[in-house]
Short mmCIF file of C-alpha atoms in Angstrom, two decimals:
data_model
loop_
_atom_site.label_atom_id
_atom_site.label_comp_id
_atom_site.label_asym_id
_atom_site.label_seq_id
_atom_site.Cartn_x
_atom_site.Cartn_y
_atom_site.Cartn_z
CA MET A 1 85.21 59.72 -39.27
CA SER A 2 82.48 60.29 -41.32
CA ALA A 3 82.58 63.02 -44.05
CA PRO A 4 79.42 66.42 -43.62
CA SER A 5 77.68 66.63 -46.06
CA THR A 6 78.33 69.81 -47.17
CA LEU A 7 81.74 71.59 -47.08
CA SER A 8 82.48 75.21 -48.22
CA PHE A 9 85.49 74.56 -49.20
CA ASN A 10 86.16 78.19 -50.09
CA ALA A 11 85.52 79.23 -46.64
CA LEU A 12 87.78 75.81 -45.19
CA ALA A 13 90.53 77.66 -47.43
CA GLU A 14 89.51 80.93 -45.73
CA ASP A 15 90.01 79.39 -42.13
CA VAL A 16 93.51 77.57 -43.41
CA LEU A 17 95.20 80.53 -44.79
CA ALA A 18 94.42 83.09 -41.36
CA GLY A 19 96.19 79.54 -39.55
CA SER A 20 93.67 76.73 -39.37
CA SER A 21 94.24 72.96 -39.46
CA VAL A 22 91.86 71.01 -41.30
CA THR A 23 90.27 67.58 -39.71
CA ALA A 24 89.69 64.26 -40.56
CA ASP A 25 86.06 64.54 -41.40
CA GLN A 26 87.18 67.21 -43.23
CA VAL A 27 88.89 65.85 -46.10
CA LEU A 28 86.89 62.82 -46.03
CA ALA A 29 84.41 65.15 -47.51
CA ILE A 30 87.14 66.75 -49.87
CA LEU A 31 88.22 63.10 -51.18
CA GLN A 32 84.08 61.93 -51.67
CA ALA A 33 83.08 65.36 -52.62
CA PRO A 34 80.37 65.07 -55.71
CA ASP A 35 81.95 65.44 -59.30
CA GLU A 36 80.36 68.94 -59.56
CA GLN A 37 81.88 70.50 -57.34
CA LEU A 38 85.43 69.28 -58.31
CA MET A 39 86.28 73.08 -59.98
CA ASP A 40 85.09 74.61 -56.49
CA LEU A 41 87.09 72.12 -54.48
CA VAL A 42 90.54 73.32 -57.27
CA ALA A 43 89.96 76.93 -56.97
CA ALA A 44 89.38 76.73 -53.40
CA GLY A 45 92.81 74.32 -53.26
CA ALA A 46 94.24 77.31 -55.68
CA ARG A 47 94.04 79.71 -52.72
CA LEU A 48 96.97 77.69 -50.48
CA ARG A 49 98.68 77.57 -53.46
CA ARG A 50 99.50 80.40 -54.27
CA GLU A 51 100.33 81.82 -51.30
CA HIS A 52 102.90 80.02 -50.74
CA PHE A 53 103.50 78.79 -54.34
CA GLY A 54 102.42 81.53 -56.44
CA ASN A 55 102.80 80.67 -60.34
CA ARG A 56 105.93 78.37 -60.11
CA VAL A 57 106.23 75.02 -60.82
CA LYS A 58 108.92 73.21 -59.75
CA LEU A 59 110.73 70.77 -61.56
CA ASN A 60 112.22 66.84 -60.99
CA TYR A 61 114.57 64.93 -62.67
CA LEU A 62 115.09 61.28 -61.53
CA VAL A 63 118.61 58.93 -62.32
CA SER A 64 118.20 55.62 -61.50
CA LEU A 65 122.03 54.14 -61.08
CA LYS A 66 120.44 50.95 -60.41
CA SER A 67 117.75 48.84 -61.47
CA GLY A 68 115.99 45.89 -60.23
CA LEU A 69 117.35 42.94 -57.98
CA CYS A 70 115.61 44.15 -54.75
CA PRO A 71 115.22 41.85 -52.17
CA GLU A 72 111.79 43.86 -50.76
CA ASN A 73 108.86 42.51 -51.91
CA CYS A 74 106.86 45.86 -52.27
CA ASN A 75 103.43 44.33 -54.31
CA TYR A 76 103.06 47.44 -56.25
CA CYS A 77 107.22 46.99 -57.41
CA SER A 78 108.39 46.11 -60.73
CA GLN A 79 111.55 46.35 -59.06
CA ALA A 80 110.33 43.82 -56.36
CA LEU A 81 111.13 40.19 -54.93
CA GLY A 82 109.23 37.83 -56.75
CA SER A 83 108.17 40.54 -60.17
CA THR A 84 108.17 38.58 -63.66
CA ALA A 85 108.17 42.95 -64.71
CA PRO A 86 110.02 42.66 -68.33
CA ILE A 87 112.63 45.82 -67.23
CA LEU A 88 116.18 46.36 -67.80
CA LYS A 89 117.64 45.36 -64.71
CA TYR A 90 121.36 46.99 -64.20
CA SER A 91 123.86 47.30 -61.24
CA TRP A 92 125.26 51.03 -60.67
CA LEU A 93 125.99 53.39 -63.13
CA SER A 94 129.08 54.96 -63.44
CA PRO A 95 129.49 57.97 -62.30
CA GLU A 96 129.98 59.73 -66.33
CA LYS A 97 127.00 57.87 -66.63
CA ALA A 98 124.51 59.46 -63.48
CA LEU A 99 126.21 62.97 -64.62
CA GLU A 100 125.38 62.94 -68.14
CA GLN A 101 122.41 61.41 -67.02
CA ALA A 102 121.46 64.32 -64.88
CA SER A 103 122.45 66.93 -67.51
CA HIS A 104 119.71 65.81 -69.21
CA GLY A 105 117.12 66.94 -66.57
CA ILE A 106 119.13 70.24 -66.14
CA ASN A 107 119.40 71.42 -68.97
CA GLY A 108 116.06 70.69 -69.11
CA GLY A 109 115.57 73.09 -66.64
CA ALA A 110 115.18 70.92 -63.99
CA LYS A 111 115.53 72.55 -60.47
CA ARG A 112 116.48 69.30 -58.48
CA VAL A 113 118.33 65.44 -59.06
CA CYS A 114 117.21 62.84 -57.72
CA PHE A 115 119.31 59.62 -57.41
CA VAL A 116 117.77 56.88 -57.09
CA ALA A 117 119.28 52.93 -56.13
CA SER A 118 116.77 50.09 -55.75
CA GLY A 119 117.54 47.49 -52.64
CA ARG A 120 116.49 47.49 -48.96
CA GLY A 121 119.27 49.85 -48.52
CA PRO A 122 122.61 51.20 -49.10
CA ALA A 123 126.24 49.63 -48.02
CA ASN A 124 128.63 52.20 -47.00
CA ARG A 125 130.60 51.78 -50.29
CA ASP A 126 127.48 52.25 -51.93
CA ILE A 127 127.33 56.02 -50.20
CA ASP A 128 130.93 57.02 -51.33
CA ARG A 129 129.62 55.91 -54.61
CA VAL A 130 127.02 57.95 -54.14
CA GLY A 131 129.08 60.97 -52.61
CA GLU A 132 131.22 60.77 -55.22
CA ILE A 133 128.62 61.68 -57.82
CA VAL A 134 127.42 64.56 -55.65
CA SER A 135 130.49 66.39 -55.08
CA THR A 136 131.56 66.53 -59.25
CA LEU A 137 127.22 67.80 -59.95
CA ARG A 138 127.91 70.25 -57.23
CA ASP A 139 131.35 71.33 -58.52
CA GLU A 140 129.57 71.21 -62.63
CA HIS A 141 126.30 72.75 -61.30
CA PRO A 142 126.22 74.36 -57.46
CA ASP A 143 122.71 76.40 -57.57
CA VAL A 144 121.23 72.68 -58.55
CA GLU A 145 119.28 70.83 -55.34
CA VAL A 146 120.06 66.70 -54.88
CA CYS A 147 117.93 64.46 -53.52
CA ALA A 148 118.89 61.16 -52.63
CA CYS A 149 116.50 58.16 -52.62
CA LEU A 150 118.94 54.89 -51.17
CA GLY A 151 116.25 53.10 -49.72
CA LEU A 152 116.50 52.48 -45.56
CA LEU A 153 118.72 54.22 -43.55
CA LYS A 154 121.84 52.72 -41.68
CA ASP A 155 123.06 54.98 -38.59
CA GLY A 156 125.27 57.79 -39.55
CA GLN A 157 124.65 57.48 -43.70
CA ALA A 158 122.15 60.31 -43.45
CA GLU A 159 124.38 62.42 -41.82
CA ARG A 160 127.53 60.98 -44.56
CA LEU A 161 125.26 61.80 -47.70
CA GLN A 162 125.02 65.50 -46.16
CA GLU A 163 128.40 65.92 -46.07
CA ALA A 164 128.59 65.27 -48.97
CA GLY A 165 126.43 67.67 -50.66
CA VAL A 166 123.47 66.27 -50.45
CA ASP A 167 120.21 68.26 -49.53
CA ALA A 168 117.34 65.74 -48.99
CA TYR A 169 115.87 62.57 -48.89
CA ASN A 170 113.53 60.73 -50.29
CA HIS A 171 111.47 57.84 -48.45
CA ASN A 172 108.07 57.46 -48.99
CA ILE A 173 105.70 56.39 -46.41
CA ASN A 174 103.45 55.04 -49.03
CA THR A 175 100.84 54.00 -48.07
CA ALA A 176 98.80 54.32 -44.19
CA GLU A 177 100.29 52.47 -41.21
CA SER A 178 96.75 49.77 -41.00
CA HIS A 179 97.08 48.69 -45.01
CA HIS A 180 101.12 48.73 -44.57
CA GLU A 181 101.23 45.39 -44.46
CA LYS A 182 98.89 44.11 -47.84
CA ILE A 183 101.46 46.02 -49.74
CA VAL A 184 104.53 44.83 -48.47
CA GLN A 185 105.52 42.16 -45.68
CA THR A 186 109.33 42.22 -45.87
CA HIS A 187 110.14 45.52 -43.88
CA THR A 188 107.92 47.48 -41.46
CA TYR A 189 106.21 50.89 -40.96
CA GLU A 190 108.24 52.09 -38.87
CA ASP A 191 111.46 51.45 -40.68
CA ARG A 192 110.35 53.48 -43.06
CA THR A 193 109.35 56.16 -40.88
CA ASP A 194 112.51 55.49 -38.75
CA THR A 195 114.41 56.51 -41.90
CA ILE A 196 112.50 60.05 -42.25
CA GLU A 197 113.92 60.52 -38.86
CA LYS A 198 117.45 59.82 -39.90
CA ALA A 199 117.26 61.87 -42.59
CA LYS A 200 116.15 65.04 -40.88
CA GLY A 201 118.89 64.36 -38.05
CA ALA A 202 121.04 65.08 -40.86
CA ASN A 203 119.65 68.16 -41.52
CA LEU A 204 118.52 66.50 -44.46
CA SER A 205 115.37 67.98 -45.74
CA PRO A 206 112.68 65.08 -45.85
CA CYS A 207 110.99 64.06 -49.26
CA SER A 208 108.19 61.11 -48.59
CA GLY A 209 104.87 60.61 -50.01
CA LEU A 210 102.58 57.81 -51.41
CA ILE A 211 101.64 55.73 -53.91
CA VAL A 212 97.58 55.84 -53.92
CA GLY A 213 94.89 53.41 -56.12
CA MET A 214 96.24 50.35 -53.98
CA GLY A 215 92.81 49.42 -52.40
CA GLU A 216 93.35 51.97 -49.48
CA SER A 217 89.84 53.71 -48.54
CA ASP A 218 90.01 56.96 -48.28
CA GLU A 219 90.44 56.49 -44.42
CA GLN A 220 92.72 55.35 -45.29
CA LEU A 221 94.17 58.12 -47.20
CA VAL A 222 93.02 60.60 -44.88
CA GLU A 223 94.93 58.64 -42.73
CA ALA A 224 98.40 58.98 -44.47
CA LEU A 225 98.24 62.17 -45.39
CA PHE A 226 98.04 63.64 -41.94
CA ALA A 227 100.87 61.05 -40.59
CA LEU A 228 102.61 62.81 -43.76
CA ARG A 229 101.82 65.95 -41.85
CA ASP A 230 102.82 64.61 -38.92
CA LEU A 231 106.65 64.05 -39.74
CA ASP A 232 106.83 67.27 -41.31
CA SER A 233 107.93 66.24 -44.79
CA ASP A 234 108.79 69.20 -46.69
CA SER A 235 107.81 67.41 -50.01
CA ILE A 236 105.10 64.83 -50.90
CA PRO A 237 105.73 62.76 -53.79
CA ILE A 238 101.93 62.20 -55.34
CA ASN A 239 102.43 58.72 -57.18
CA PHE A 240 99.71 57.36 -58.60
CA LEU A 241 100.15 52.97 -58.94
CA ILE A 242 100.70 52.55 -62.41
CA PRO A 243 99.97 48.23 -62.31
CA PHE A 244 102.19 46.58 -63.91
CA ASP A 245 102.24 43.45 -65.40
CA GLY A 246 103.67 40.13 -63.52
CA THR A 247 103.28 42.23 -59.71
CA PRO A 248 100.60 41.68 -57.24
CA LEU A 249 98.80 45.10 -58.44
CA ALA A 250 98.59 43.95 -62.08
CA GLY A 251 95.06 44.83 -63.18
CA THR A 252 94.74 47.05 -60.52
CA TRP A 253 92.87 50.10 -61.89
CA GLU A 254 90.72 52.02 -59.00
CA LEU A 255 91.47 55.66 -59.80
CA THR A 256 89.21 58.09 -62.06
CA PRO A 257 91.40 60.99 -63.12
CA THR A 258 88.24 63.66 -60.93
CA LYS A 259 89.05 61.29 -57.61
CA SER A 260 92.96 61.80 -58.57
CA LEU A 261 92.47 65.55 -58.70
CA LYS A 262 90.70 65.07 -55.44
CA ILE A 263 93.63 63.47 -53.57
CA VAL A 264 95.91 66.45 -54.50
CA ALA A 265 93.78 68.25 -53.45
CA ALA A 266 93.16 67.02 -49.92
CA ALA A 267 97.07 66.79 -49.67
CA ARG A 268 97.76 70.84 -50.53
CA PHE A 269 94.42 71.34 -47.46
CA VAL A 270 96.29 69.43 -45.23
CA CYS A 271 99.94 70.40 -45.76
CA PRO A 272 99.57 74.23 -47.31
CA ASP A 273 102.72 75.24 -47.17
CA LYS A 274 104.30 71.55 -48.43
CA GLU A 275 105.51 71.09 -52.11
CA ILE A 276 103.30 68.75 -53.84
CA ARG A 277 104.68 67.10 -56.61
CA LEU A 278 102.76 65.00 -59.09
CA ALA A 279 104.85 61.69 -59.56
CA GLY A 280 104.53 58.43 -61.11
CA GLY A 281 101.78 57.59 -63.20
CA ARG A 282 99.76 60.83 -63.60
CA GLU A 283 99.87 60.98 -67.32
CA MET A 284 97.88 57.90 -67.06
CA HIS A 285 95.36 58.63 -63.89
CA LEU A 286 95.35 62.45 -64.40
CA ARG A 287 94.95 62.48 -67.82
CA SER A 288 93.92 65.92 -69.18
CA LEU A 289 92.77 66.92 -65.73
CA GLN A 290 97.09 67.07 -65.78
CA ALA A 291 96.86 71.05 -65.57
CA THR A 292 94.10 70.97 -63.47
CA ALA A 293 95.77 69.49 -61.12
CA LEU A 294 99.19 72.32 -61.30
CA HIS A 295 96.49 74.77 -59.70
CA LEU A 296 96.77 72.63 -56.17
CA ALA A 297 100.54 70.88 -57.03
CA ASN A 298 103.07 72.67 -57.89
CA SER A 299 106.21 70.06 -58.31
CA ILE A 300 106.45 67.95 -61.15
CA PHE A 301 109.32 65.75 -62.52
CA LEU A 302 110.32 66.19 -65.54
CA GLY A 303 110.81 63.39 -68.21
CA ASP A 304 110.49 59.43 -67.56
CA TYR A 305 110.26 57.55 -64.41
CA LEU A 306 112.24 54.37 -62.18
CA THR A 307 111.03 51.62 -64.81
CA SER A 308 108.12 53.36 -66.64
CA GLU A 309 107.99 56.55 -69.28
CA GLY A 310 106.75 59.48 -67.95
CA GLN A 311 105.38 62.14 -70.79
CA ALA A 312 107.89 64.20 -73.30
CA ALA A 313 109.15 66.74 -71.57
CA ASN A 314 108.64 69.25 -73.79
CA ASP A 315 104.57 68.73 -73.48
CA ASP A 316 105.32 68.89 -69.80
CA LEU A 317 107.13 72.09 -70.69
CA ALA A 318 104.46 73.71 -72.82
CA MET A 319 101.35 72.27 -70.10
CA ILE A 320 103.20 74.39 -67.75
CA ARG A 321 103.41 77.80 -69.78
CA ASP A 322 100.09 77.02 -71.79
CA ASN A 323 98.77 77.41 -68.27
CA GLY A 324 99.48 80.87 -66.50
CA PHE A 325 102.98 78.85 -64.84
CA VAL A 326 106.28 80.12 -64.50
CA ILE A 327 109.21 77.11 -64.12
CA GLU A 328 110.82 77.88 -60.77
CA GLY A 329 114.61 79.03 -60.95
CA SER A 330 113.84 80.16 -65.13
CA GLU A 331 114.64 83.47 -66.88
CA GLU A 332 111.06 84.15 -66.61
CA GLU A 333 110.80 83.57 -62.71
CA LEU A 334 114.04 85.50 -62.20
CA ALA A 335 112.36 88.50 -64.89
CA ALA A 336 108.65 88.34 -62.60
CA ALA A 337 110.29 88.34 -59.00
CA SER A 338 112.09 91.28 -60.44
CA THR A 339 108.97 93.84 -61.08
CA LYS A 340 106.62 92.41 -58.27
CA PRO A 341 107.09 93.36 -54.29
CA VAL A 342 108.05 90.44 -52.11
CA PRO A 343 104.79 88.92 -50.82
CA ARG A 344 104.72 89.37 -46.57
CA LYS A 345 103.49 86.67 -44.37
CA ARG A 346 100.02 87.30 -42.77
CA GLY A 347 100.22 89.22 -39.88
CA ALA A 348 104.65 89.69 -39.78
CA GLY A 349 105.86 92.98 -40.28
CA THR A 350 108.74 90.97 -41.74
CA GLU A 351 109.37 89.73 -45.69
CA ALA A 352 108.68 86.72 -46.21
CA ALA A 353 111.08 83.80 -47.24
CA PRO A 354 111.16 82.01 -50.70
CA ASN A 355 109.95 78.64 -50.21
CA ALA A 356 112.30 76.02 -51.70
#
């Protein structure tokens, strides 16, 4: 795989809008673009974002149902086996506490609530526990999307979550298959993709993404992005490594704001019609380019992450509005939609369905 010496990002966007797929060499050229071409790259990627998502930004909110005490040895994770990171460790939250936390995000504008639990994977009683929480949330907030992230799934568990009212299941591939064994040894890459396939088989929307900055090469980033495309992940969270003290990747600082932005752009070109989400570590690595990244990504987490603090919610909301975006599902978006014609698919005579 070798990056072309020159590449017109605007022409590439035209090709993608016309239905073409990018090649591995083209994605490598995006990742290795000179910084003086950065704004040309963002402008081209923004055309793809606007085609499929307009000026909407989707807000997501994490609720950590269970923290720490995990038997897996993921090198990046502060909750992993062997980690000495000073984090809060607790068993399952009560349903009341979980719902109280979810309500904070919903009141802040979140359209999706993500219920996350540490560990290798849920026991059947854990599925029951999550189902109880989701059922109550559905009664109180029927329009809110619910995503579960509980680890590796056993046969039949995805179906039970779907029956309980879960809409989506998150299980990140995290990195390229060729890099996986350097990051974790207690489960395989195939274990992760098998869980995604289980979720898809139960009609749960597959949510799978990356953690970048873990020593992977640009070629491995390309490999991982194409893997997510082939898995047909509906939403792709991009996490930027937070090198927690007490983990094997402590002190790993490989990303710059411009490199982080190029990774987001590459994801948009590979998966032009998918939800690209700025996730953990965005504040630390994108820094002042977070707002620029919203011209490529269409989704962010609001508030804190699992074991790290995020940007203040009010700052996120101001950043979204200051840059001409509207929050998906907000009164501003609904008002704008009522005064504009519904976009049509290219080459089709029927109205395009809204993107979830």
